[in-house]
PDB file of C-alpha atoms in Angstrom:
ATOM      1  CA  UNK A   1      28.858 -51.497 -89.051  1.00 42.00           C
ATOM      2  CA  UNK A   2      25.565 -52.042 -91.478  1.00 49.00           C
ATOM      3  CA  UNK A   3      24.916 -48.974 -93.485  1.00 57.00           C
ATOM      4  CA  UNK A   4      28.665 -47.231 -92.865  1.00 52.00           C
ATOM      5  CA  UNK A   5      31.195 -46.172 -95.012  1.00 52.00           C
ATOM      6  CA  UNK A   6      34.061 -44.483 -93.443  1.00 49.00           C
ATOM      7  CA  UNK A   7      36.755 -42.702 -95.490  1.00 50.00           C
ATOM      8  CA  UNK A   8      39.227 -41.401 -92.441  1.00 50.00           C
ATOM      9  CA  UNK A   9      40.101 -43.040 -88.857  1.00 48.00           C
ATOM     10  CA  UNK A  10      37.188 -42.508 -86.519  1.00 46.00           C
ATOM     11  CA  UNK A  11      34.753 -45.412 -86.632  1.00 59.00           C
ATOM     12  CA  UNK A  12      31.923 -44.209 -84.753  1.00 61.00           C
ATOM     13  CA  UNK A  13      29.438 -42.250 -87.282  1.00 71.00           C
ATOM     14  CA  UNK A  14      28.618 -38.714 -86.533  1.00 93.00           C
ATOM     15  CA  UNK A  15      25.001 -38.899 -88.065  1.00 96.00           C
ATOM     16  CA  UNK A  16      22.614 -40.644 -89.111  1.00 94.00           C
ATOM     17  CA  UNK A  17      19.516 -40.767 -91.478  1.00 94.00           C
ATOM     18  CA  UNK A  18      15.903 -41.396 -89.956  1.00 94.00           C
ATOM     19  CA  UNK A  19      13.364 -42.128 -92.647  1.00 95.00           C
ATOM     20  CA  UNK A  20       9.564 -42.885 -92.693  1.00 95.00           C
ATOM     21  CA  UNK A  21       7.629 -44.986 -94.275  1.00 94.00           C
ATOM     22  CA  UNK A  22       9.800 -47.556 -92.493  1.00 89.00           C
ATOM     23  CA  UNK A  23      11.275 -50.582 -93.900  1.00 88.00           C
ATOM     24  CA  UNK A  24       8.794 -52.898 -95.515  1.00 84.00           C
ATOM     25  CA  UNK A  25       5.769 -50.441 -95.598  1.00 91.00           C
ATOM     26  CA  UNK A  26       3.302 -52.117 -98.434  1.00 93.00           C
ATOM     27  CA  UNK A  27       1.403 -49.792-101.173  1.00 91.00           C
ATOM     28  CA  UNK A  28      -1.012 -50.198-103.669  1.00 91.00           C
ATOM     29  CA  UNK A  29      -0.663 -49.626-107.408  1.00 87.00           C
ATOM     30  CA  UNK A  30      -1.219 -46.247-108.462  1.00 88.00           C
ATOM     31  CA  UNK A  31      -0.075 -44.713-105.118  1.00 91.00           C
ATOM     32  CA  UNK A  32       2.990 -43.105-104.166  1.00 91.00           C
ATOM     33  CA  UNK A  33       5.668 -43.949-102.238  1.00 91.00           C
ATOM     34  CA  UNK A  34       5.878 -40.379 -99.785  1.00 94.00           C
ATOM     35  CA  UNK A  35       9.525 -40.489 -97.800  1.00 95.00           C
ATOM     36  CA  UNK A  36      10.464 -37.943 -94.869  1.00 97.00           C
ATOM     37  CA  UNK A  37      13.950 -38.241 -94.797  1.00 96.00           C
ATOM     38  CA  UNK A  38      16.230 -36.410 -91.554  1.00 96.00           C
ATOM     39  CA  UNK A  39      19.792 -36.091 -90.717  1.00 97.00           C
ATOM     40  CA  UNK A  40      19.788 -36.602 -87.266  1.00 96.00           C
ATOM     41  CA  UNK A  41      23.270 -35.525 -86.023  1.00 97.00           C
ATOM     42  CA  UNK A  42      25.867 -37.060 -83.234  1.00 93.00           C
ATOM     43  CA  UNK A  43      28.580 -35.962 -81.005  1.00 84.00           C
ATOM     44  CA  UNK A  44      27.870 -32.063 -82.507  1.00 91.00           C
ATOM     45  CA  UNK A  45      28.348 -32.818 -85.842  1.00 95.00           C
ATOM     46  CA  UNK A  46      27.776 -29.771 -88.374  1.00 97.00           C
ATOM     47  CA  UNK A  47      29.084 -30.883 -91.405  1.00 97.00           C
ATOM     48  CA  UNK A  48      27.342 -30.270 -94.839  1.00 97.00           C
ATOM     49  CA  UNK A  49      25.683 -33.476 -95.820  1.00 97.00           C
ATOM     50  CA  UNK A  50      25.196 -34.587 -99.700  1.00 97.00           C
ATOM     51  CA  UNK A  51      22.157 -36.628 -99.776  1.00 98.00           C
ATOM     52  CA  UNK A  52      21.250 -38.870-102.915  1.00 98.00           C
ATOM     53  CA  UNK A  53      18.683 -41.448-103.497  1.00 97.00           C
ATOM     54  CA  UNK A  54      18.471 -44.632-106.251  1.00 97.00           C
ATOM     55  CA  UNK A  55      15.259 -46.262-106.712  1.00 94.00           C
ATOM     56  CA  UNK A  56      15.707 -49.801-108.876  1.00 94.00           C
ATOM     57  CA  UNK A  57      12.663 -52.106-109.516  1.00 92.00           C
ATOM     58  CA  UNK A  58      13.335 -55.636-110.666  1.00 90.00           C
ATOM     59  CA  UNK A  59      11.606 -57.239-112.802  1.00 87.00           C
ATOM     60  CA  UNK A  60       8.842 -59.255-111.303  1.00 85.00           C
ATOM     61  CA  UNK A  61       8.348 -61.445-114.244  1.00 79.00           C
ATOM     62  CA  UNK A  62      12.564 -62.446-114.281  1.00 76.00           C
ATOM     63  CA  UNK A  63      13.837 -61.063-111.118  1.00 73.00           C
ATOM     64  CA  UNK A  64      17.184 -60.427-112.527  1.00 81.00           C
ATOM     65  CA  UNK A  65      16.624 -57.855-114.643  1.00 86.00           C
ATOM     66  CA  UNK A  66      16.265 -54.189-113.131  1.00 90.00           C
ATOM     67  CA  UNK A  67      13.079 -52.565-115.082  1.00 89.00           C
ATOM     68  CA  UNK A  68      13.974 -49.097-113.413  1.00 91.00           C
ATOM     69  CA  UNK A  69      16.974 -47.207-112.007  1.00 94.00           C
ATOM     70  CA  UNK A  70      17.100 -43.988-111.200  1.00 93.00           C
ATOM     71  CA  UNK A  71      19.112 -41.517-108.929  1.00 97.00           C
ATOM     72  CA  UNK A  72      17.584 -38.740-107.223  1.00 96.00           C
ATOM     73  CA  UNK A  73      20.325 -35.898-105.976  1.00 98.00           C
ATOM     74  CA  UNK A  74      18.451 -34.497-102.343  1.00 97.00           C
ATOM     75  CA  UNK A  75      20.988 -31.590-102.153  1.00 97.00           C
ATOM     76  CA  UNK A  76      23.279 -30.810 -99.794  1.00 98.00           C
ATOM     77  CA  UNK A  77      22.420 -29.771 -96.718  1.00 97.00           C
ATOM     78  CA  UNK A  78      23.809 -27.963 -93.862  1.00 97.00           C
ATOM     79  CA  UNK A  79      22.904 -27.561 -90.203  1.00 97.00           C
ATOM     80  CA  UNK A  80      20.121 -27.372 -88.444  1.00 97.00           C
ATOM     81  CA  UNK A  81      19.280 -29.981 -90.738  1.00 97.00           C
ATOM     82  CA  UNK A  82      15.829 -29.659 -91.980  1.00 96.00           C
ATOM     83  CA  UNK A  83      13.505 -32.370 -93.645  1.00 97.00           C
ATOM     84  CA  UNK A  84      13.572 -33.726 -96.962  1.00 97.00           C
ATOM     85  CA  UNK A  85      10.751 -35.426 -98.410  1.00 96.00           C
ATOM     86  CA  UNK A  86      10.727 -37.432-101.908  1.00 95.00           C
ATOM     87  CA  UNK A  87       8.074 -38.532-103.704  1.00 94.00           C
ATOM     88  CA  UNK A  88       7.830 -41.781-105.951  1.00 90.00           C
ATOM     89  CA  UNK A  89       4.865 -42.558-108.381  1.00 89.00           C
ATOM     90  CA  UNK A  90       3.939 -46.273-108.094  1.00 87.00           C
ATOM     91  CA  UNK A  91       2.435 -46.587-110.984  1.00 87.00           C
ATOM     92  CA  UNK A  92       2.902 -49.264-113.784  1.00 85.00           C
ATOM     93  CA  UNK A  93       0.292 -48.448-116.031  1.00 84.00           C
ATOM     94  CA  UNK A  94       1.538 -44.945-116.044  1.00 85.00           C
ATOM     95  CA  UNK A  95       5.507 -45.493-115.847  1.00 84.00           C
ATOM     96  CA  UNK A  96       8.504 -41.756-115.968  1.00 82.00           C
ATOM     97  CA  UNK A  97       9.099 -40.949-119.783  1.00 84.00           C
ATOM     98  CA  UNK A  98      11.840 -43.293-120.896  1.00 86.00           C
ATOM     99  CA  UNK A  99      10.687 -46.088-119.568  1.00 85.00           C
ATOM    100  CA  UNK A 100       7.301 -47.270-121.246  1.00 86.00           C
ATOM    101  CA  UNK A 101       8.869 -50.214-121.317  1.00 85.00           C
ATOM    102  CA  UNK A 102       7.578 -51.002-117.702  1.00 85.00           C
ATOM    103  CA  UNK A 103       3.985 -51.514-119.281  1.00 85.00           C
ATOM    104  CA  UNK A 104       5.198 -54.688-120.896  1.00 85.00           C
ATOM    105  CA  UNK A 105       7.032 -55.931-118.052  1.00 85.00           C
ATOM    106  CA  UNK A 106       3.449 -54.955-115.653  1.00 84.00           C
ATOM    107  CA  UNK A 107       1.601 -57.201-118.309  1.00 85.00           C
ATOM    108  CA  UNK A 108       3.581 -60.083-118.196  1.00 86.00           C
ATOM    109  CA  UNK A 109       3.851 -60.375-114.297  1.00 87.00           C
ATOM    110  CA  UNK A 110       0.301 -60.377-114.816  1.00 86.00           C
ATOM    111  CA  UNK A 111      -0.216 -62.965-117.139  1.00 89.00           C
ATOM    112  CA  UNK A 112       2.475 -64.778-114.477  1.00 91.00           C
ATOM    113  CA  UNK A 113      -0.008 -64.182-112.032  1.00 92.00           C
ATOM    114  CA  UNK A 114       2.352 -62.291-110.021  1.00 91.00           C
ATOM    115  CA  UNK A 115       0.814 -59.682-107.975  1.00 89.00           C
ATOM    116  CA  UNK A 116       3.933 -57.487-106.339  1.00 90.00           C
ATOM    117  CA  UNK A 117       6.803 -55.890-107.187  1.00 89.00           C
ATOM    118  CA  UNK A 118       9.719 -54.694-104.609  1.00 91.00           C
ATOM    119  CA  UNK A 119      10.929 -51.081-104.727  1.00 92.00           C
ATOM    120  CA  UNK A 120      14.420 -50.899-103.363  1.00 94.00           C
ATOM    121  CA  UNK A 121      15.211 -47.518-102.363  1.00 95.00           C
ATOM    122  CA  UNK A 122      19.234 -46.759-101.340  1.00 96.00           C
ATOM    123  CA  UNK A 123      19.737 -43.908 -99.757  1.00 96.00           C
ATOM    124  CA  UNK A 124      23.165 -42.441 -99.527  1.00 95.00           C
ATOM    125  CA  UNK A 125      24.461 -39.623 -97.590  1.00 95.00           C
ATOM    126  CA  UNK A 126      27.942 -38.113 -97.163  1.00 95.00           C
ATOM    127  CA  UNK A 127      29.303 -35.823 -95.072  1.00 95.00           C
ATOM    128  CA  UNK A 128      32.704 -35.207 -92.575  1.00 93.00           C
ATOM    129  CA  UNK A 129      34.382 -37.859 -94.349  1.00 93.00           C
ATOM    130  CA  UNK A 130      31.375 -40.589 -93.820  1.00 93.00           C
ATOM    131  CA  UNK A 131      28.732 -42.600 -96.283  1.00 93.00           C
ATOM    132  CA  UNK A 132      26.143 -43.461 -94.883  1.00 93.00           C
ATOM    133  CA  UNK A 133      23.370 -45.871 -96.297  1.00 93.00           C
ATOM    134  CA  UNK A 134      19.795 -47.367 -96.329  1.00 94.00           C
ATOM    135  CA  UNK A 135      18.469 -49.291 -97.906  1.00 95.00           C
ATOM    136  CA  UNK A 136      14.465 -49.708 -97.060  1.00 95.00           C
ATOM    137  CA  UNK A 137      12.860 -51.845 -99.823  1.00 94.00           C
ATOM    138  CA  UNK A 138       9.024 -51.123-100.147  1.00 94.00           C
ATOM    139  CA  UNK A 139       6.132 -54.027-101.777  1.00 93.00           C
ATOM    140  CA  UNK A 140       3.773 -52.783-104.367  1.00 90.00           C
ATOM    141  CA  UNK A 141       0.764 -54.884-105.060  1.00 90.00           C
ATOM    142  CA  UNK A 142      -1.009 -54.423-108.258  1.00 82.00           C
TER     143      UNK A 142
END
């Protein structure tokens, strides 16, 4: 049952969530990461559906160390479900407020040679007693 939570008896999930740029999509640095997210319902499912995303980057110099976490709160949305789309900055040189940081950490993959970074991107959304997740993880060269 990969990307289910359930919460009450039924095990079949009444929804799911289609995204787009699909899992794995590549970007370069100083583009951003554009995401068309839909609740596609099941079995006439019409329950409101609270949609969050978290976007962490490692570290690319250490790996271990997350550089930048955030969570994005979509809404909640009802039926007909309409559309969401998100939009991510990919840009180290120019990093959110708070986290200048990210400039050092850009440098020294550099100086590392290291030319990529992962974005994982977890998408959550709950509704009718379900969870549902994905978790699409996009490359960023520099």
């Amino acid at each position: 049952m990969d990307g289910l939570r359930h919460t009450g008896h039924n095990i079949t999930a009444p929804f799911s969530i289609c995204y787009s740029p699909e899992n794995g999509y590549c970007a370069s640095k100083g583009e951003s990461l554009n995401m068309k997210l839909e609740i596609v319902p099941d079995d006439g499912f019409r329950e409101p559906v609270d949609v969050k995303i978290r976007i962490r980057v490692p570290d690319p110099a250490v790996g271990i160390f997350t550089i930048y976490n955030q969570v994005h709160d979509l809404g909640v949305h009802s039926y007909p479900y309409t559309p969401m789309c998100f939009t991510q900055a990919l840009d180290p040189d120019n990093p959110p407020e708070g986290y200048e940081f990210i400039k050092k950490a850009y440098a020294a993959a550099k100086k590392m040679k290291i030319d990529a970074v992962d974005v994982h991107v977890d998408v959550t959304a709950s509704g009718g007693g379900f969870v549902r997740e994905e978790k699409p993880v996009y490359r960023v060269n520099f």
